[in-house]
Short mmCIF file of C-alpha atoms in Angstrom, two decimals:
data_model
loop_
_atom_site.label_atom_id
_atom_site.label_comp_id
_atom_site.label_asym_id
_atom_site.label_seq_id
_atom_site.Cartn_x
_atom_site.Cartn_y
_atom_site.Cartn_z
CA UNK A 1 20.67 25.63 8.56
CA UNK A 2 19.23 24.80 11.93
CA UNK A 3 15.67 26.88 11.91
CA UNK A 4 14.91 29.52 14.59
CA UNK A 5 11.82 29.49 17.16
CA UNK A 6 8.51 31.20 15.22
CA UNK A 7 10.09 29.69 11.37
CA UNK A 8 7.37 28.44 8.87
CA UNK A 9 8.70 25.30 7.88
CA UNK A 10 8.82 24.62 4.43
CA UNK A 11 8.66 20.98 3.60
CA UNK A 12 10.35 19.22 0.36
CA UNK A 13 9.82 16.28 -1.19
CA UNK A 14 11.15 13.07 -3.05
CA UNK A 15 9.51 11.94 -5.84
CA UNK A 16 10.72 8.32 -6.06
CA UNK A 17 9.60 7.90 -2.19
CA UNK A 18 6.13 9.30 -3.91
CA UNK A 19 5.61 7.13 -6.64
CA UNK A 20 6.75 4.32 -4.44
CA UNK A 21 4.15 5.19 -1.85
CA UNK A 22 1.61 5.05 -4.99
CA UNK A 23 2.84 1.56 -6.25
CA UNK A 24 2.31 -0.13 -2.52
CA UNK A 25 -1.36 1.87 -2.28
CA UNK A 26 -2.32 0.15 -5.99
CA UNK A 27 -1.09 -3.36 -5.15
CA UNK A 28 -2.64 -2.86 -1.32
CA UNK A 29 -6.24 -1.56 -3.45
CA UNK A 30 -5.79 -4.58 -6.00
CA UNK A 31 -5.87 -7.41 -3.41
CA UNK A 32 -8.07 -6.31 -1.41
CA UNK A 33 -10.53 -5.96 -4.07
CA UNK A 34 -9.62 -9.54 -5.39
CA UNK A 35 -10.57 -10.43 -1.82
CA UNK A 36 -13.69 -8.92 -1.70
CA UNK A 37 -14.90 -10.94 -4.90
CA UNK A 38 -14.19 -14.25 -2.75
CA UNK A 39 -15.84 -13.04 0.29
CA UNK A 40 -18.88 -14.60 -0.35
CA UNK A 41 -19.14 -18.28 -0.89
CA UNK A 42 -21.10 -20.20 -3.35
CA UNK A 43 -24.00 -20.84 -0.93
CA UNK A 44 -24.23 -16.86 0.07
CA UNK A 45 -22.21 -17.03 3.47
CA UNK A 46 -19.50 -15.04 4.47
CA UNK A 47 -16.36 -15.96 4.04
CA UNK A 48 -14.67 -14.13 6.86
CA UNK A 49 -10.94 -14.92 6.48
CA UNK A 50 -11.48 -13.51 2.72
CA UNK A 51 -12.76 -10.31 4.45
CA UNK A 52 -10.03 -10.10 6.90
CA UNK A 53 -7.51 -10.46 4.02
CA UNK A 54 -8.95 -7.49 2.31
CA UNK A 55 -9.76 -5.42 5.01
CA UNK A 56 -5.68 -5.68 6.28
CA UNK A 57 -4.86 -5.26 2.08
CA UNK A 58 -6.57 -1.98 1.88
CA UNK A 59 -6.32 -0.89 5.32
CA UNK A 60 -2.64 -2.03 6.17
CA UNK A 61 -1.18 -1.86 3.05
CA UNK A 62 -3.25 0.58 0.65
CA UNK A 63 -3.75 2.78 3.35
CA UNK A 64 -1.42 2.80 6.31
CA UNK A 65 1.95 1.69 4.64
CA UNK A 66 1.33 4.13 2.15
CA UNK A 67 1.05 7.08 4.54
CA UNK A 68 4.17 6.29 6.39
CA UNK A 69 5.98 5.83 2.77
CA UNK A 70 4.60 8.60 2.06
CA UNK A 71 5.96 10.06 4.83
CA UNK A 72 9.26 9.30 4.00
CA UNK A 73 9.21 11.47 1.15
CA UNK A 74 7.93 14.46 3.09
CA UNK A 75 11.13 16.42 4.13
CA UNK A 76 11.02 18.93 6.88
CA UNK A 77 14.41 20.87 8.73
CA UNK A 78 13.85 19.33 11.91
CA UNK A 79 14.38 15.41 13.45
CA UNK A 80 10.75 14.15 13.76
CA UNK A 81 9.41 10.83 15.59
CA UNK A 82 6.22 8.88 16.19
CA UNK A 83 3.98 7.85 18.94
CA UNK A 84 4.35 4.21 18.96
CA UNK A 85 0.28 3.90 20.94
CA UNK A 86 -1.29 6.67 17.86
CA UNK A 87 0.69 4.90 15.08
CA UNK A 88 -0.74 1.66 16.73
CA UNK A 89 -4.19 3.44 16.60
CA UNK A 90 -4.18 4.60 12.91
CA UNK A 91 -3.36 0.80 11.78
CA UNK A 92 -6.56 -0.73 13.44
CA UNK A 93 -8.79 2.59 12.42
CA UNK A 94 -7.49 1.90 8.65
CA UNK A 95 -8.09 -2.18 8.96
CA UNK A 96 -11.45 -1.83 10.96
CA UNK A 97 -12.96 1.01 8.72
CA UNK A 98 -11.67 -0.55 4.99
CA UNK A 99 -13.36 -4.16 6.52
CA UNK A 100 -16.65 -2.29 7.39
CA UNK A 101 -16.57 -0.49 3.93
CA UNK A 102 -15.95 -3.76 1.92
CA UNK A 103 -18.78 -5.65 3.30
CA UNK A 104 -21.24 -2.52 3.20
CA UNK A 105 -20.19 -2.59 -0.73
CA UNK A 106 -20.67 -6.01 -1.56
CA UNK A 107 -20.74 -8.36 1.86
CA UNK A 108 -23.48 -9.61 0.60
CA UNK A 109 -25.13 -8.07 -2.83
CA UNK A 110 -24.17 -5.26 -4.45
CA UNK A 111 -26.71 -1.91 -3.65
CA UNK A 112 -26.90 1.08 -4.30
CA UNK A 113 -27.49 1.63 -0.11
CA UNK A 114 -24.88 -0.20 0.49
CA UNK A 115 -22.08 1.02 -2.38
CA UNK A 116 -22.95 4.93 -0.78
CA UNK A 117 -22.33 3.57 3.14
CA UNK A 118 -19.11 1.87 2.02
CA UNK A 119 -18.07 4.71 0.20
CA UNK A 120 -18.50 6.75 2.78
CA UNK A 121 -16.79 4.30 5.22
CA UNK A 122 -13.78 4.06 3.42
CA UNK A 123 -13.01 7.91 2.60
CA UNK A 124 -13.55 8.48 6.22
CA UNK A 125 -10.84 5.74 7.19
CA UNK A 126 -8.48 6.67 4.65
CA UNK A 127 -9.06 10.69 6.60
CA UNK A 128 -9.21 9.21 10.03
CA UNK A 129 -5.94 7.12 9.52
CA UNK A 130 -4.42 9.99 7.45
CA UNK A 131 -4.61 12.66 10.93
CA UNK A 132 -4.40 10.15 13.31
CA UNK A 133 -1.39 9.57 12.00
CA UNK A 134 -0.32 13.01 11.70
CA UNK A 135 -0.87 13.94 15.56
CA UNK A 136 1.43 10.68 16.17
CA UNK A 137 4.31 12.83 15.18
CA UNK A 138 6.92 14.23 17.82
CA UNK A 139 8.66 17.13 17.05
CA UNK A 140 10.04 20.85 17.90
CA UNK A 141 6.95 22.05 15.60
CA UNK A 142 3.67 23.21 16.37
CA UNK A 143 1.08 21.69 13.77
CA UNK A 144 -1.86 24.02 11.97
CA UNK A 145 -4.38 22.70 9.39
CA UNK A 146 -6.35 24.92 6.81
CA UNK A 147 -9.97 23.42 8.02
CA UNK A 148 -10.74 24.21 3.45
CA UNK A 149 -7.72 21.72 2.45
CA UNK A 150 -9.31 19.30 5.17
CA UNK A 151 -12.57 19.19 3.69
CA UNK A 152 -11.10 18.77 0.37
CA UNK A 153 -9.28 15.88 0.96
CA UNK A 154 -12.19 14.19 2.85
CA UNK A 155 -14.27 14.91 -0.42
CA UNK A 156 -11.31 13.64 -3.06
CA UNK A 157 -11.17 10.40 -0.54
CA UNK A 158 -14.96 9.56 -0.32
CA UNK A 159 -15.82 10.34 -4.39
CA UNK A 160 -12.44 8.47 -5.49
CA UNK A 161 -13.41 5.74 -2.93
CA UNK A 162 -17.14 5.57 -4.44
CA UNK A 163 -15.35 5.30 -7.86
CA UNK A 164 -13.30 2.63 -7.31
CA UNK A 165 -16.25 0.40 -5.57
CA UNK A 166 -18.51 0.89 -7.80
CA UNK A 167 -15.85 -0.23 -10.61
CA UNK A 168 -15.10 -3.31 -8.51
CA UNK A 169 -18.18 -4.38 -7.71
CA UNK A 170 -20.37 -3.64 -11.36
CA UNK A 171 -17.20 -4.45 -13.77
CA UNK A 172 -15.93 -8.01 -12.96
CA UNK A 173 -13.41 -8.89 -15.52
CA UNK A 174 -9.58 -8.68 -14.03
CA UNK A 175 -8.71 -5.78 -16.11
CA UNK A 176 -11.49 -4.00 -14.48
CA UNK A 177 -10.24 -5.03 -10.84
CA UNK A 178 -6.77 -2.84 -12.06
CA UNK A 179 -8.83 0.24 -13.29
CA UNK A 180 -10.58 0.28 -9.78
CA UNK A 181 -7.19 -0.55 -8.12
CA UNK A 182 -5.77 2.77 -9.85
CA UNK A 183 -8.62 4.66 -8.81
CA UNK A 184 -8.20 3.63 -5.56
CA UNK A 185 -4.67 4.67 -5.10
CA UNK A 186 -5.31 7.30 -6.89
CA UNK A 187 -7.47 8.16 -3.93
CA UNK A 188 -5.46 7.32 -1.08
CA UNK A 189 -2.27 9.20 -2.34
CA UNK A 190 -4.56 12.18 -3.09
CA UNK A 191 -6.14 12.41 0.37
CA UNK A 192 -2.78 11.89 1.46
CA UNK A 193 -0.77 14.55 -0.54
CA UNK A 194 -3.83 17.26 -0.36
CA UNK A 195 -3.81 16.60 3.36
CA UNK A 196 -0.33 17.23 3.98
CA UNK A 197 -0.96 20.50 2.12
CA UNK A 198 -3.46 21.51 4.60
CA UNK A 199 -0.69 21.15 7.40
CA UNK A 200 1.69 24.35 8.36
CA UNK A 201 4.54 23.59 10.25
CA UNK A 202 5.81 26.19 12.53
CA UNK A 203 9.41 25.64 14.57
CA UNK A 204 8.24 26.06 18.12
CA UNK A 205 11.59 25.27 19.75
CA UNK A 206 15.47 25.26 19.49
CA UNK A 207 16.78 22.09 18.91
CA UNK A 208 18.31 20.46 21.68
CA UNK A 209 21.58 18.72 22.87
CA UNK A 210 20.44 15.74 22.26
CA UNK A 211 18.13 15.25 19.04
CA UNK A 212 15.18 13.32 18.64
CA UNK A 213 16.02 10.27 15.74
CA UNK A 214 14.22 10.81 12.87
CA UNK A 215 11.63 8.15 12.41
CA UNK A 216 10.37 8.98 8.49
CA UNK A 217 13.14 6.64 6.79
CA UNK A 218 12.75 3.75 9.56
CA UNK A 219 9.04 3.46 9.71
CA UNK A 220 8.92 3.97 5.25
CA UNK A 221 11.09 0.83 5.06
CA UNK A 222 9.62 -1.02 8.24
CA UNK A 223 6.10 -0.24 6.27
CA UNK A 224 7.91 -0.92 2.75
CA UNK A 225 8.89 -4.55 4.67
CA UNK A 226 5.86 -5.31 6.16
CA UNK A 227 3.41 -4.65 3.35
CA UNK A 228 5.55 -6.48 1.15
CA UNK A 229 5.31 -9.92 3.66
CA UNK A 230 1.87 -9.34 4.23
CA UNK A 231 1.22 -8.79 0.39
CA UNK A 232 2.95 -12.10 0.05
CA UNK A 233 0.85 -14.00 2.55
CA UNK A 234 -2.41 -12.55 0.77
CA UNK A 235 -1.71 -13.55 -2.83
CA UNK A 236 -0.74 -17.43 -1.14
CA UNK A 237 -4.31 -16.96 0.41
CA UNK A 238 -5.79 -15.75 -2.58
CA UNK A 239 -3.96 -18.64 -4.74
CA UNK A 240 -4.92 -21.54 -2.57
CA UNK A 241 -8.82 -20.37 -2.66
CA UNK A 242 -8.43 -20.66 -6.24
CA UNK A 243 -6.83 -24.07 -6.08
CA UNK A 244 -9.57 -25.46 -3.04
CA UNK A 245 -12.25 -24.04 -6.03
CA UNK A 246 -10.97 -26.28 -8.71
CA UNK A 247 -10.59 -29.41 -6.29
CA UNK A 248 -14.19 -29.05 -5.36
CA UNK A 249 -15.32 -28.34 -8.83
CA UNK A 250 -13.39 -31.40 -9.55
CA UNK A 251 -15.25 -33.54 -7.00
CA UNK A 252 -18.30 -32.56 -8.16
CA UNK A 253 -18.27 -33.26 -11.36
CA UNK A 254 -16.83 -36.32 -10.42
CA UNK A 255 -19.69 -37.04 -7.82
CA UNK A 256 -22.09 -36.40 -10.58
CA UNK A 257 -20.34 -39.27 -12.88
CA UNK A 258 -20.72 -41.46 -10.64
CA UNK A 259 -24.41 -41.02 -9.84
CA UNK A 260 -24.88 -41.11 -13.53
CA UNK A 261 -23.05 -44.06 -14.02
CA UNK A 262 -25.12 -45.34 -11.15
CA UNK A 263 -28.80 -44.48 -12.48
CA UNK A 264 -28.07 -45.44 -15.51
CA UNK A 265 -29.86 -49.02 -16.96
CA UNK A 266 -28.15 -51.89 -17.82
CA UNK A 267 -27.24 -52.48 -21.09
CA UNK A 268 -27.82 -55.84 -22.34
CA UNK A 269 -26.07 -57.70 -25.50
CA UNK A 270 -28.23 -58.87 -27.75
CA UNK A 271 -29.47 -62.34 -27.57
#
């Protein structure tokens, strides 16, 4: 049934969509902590491509295509659609704020400074993409937020955040890397899912002749696609870093044969 001008909308939800949105946040949180462990060469610079690659991991993919999977699963009575410029918006806040909070954590060493700035950093992205996003939506419903539910879900995103980067950056082993990665998602779904709690929907029109399309399914699987190409792309990045590190570990050691064979003395027969 159509609803009536002045209805509270009550939203439902799928759970598959959900745990979907979960899985993408996790891998999007794994990779991008991978990268941050490569972002600094040997001789202490910067490896910037290795910080772009996380920065678009947890900021494209942990954060941003999870919100618009997530959004998929979020079902209201009424056709909604999305502000192609604000969507736009919420993907570079996510990327730029998830870069800045990676190399505040561990850009160069890990501190303690530096852990509580990137935490901060990166619960505030995960909020500012998380609304941002929100307002992008177009539809016949006026949008409230409990100002409480708000500040909760800042909270859960900056102490889950300064969970996960601590993990990452103090525990090194891979298995390690996944605990923080689940933490991390953890954090992003939960800012997510306690934001969209804070939100009442109120019907503030009758629906027209003509209805708006319903963007939540076509931007969940254009997200779904993209994060899975760009997830691609990263682990090849990732992979040939690792291969480049064996091929100049090789040369080296190689290089240091040589000079040894080199400075070596002769060794005479015996006369």
């Amino acid at each position: 049934m159509d609803p009536i001008v002045g209805q509270l909308l009550s939203p439902r939800y799928d759970s598959g969509t959900i745990a979907l949105s979960y899985v993408i946040s996790f891998f999007g949180s794994l990779l991008a902590l991978l990268c941050a462990h490569k972002m600094v060469r040997r001789d202490g610079t910067l490896d910037l491509s290795m910080l772009a690659c996380g920065a678009v991991s947890m900021g494209g993919i942990g954060i941003w295509s999870m919100h618009f999977i997530g959004m998929a699963a979020y079902r209201l009575p009424v056709s909604i659609a999305y502000d192609v410029p604000l969507t736009a918006l919420s993907l570079v806040a996510a990327i730029v704020m998830s870069g800045i909070a990676l190399y505040l954590a561990g850009g160069k060493r890990f501190t303690r400074g530096g852990w509580l700035a990137g935490s901060l950093v990166a619960g505030v992205g995960v909020c500012a993409m998380h609304y941002i996003g929100m307002f992008a939506m177009n539809m016949r419903a006026s949008m409230n937020f409990d100002l409480v539910i708000v500040a909760a879900s800042v909270a859960i995103a900056i102490g889950a955040a300064a969970t996960a980067l601590w993990l990452a950056f103090n525990l090194t082993e891979l298995a390690h890397q996944f605990i923080a990665a689940a933490v991390m998602g953890v954090a992003v779904c939960a800012m997510h899912y306690t934001g969209m709690t804070a939100a009442t929907m109120v019907c503030i029109s009758a629906a027209p002749a003509g209805l708006l399309p319903d963007g939540r399914r076509q931007h969940g699987t254009g997200s779904f696609n993209t994060a899975s190409v760009v997830l691609i792309f990263i682990v090849s990045r990732i992979e040939i870093d690792d291969w480049l590190d064996i091929v100049r570990a090789k040369g080296r050691s190689a290089a240091l044969l040589s000079t040894a064979d080199r400075s070596a003395p002769p060794v005479h027969p015996p006369s």
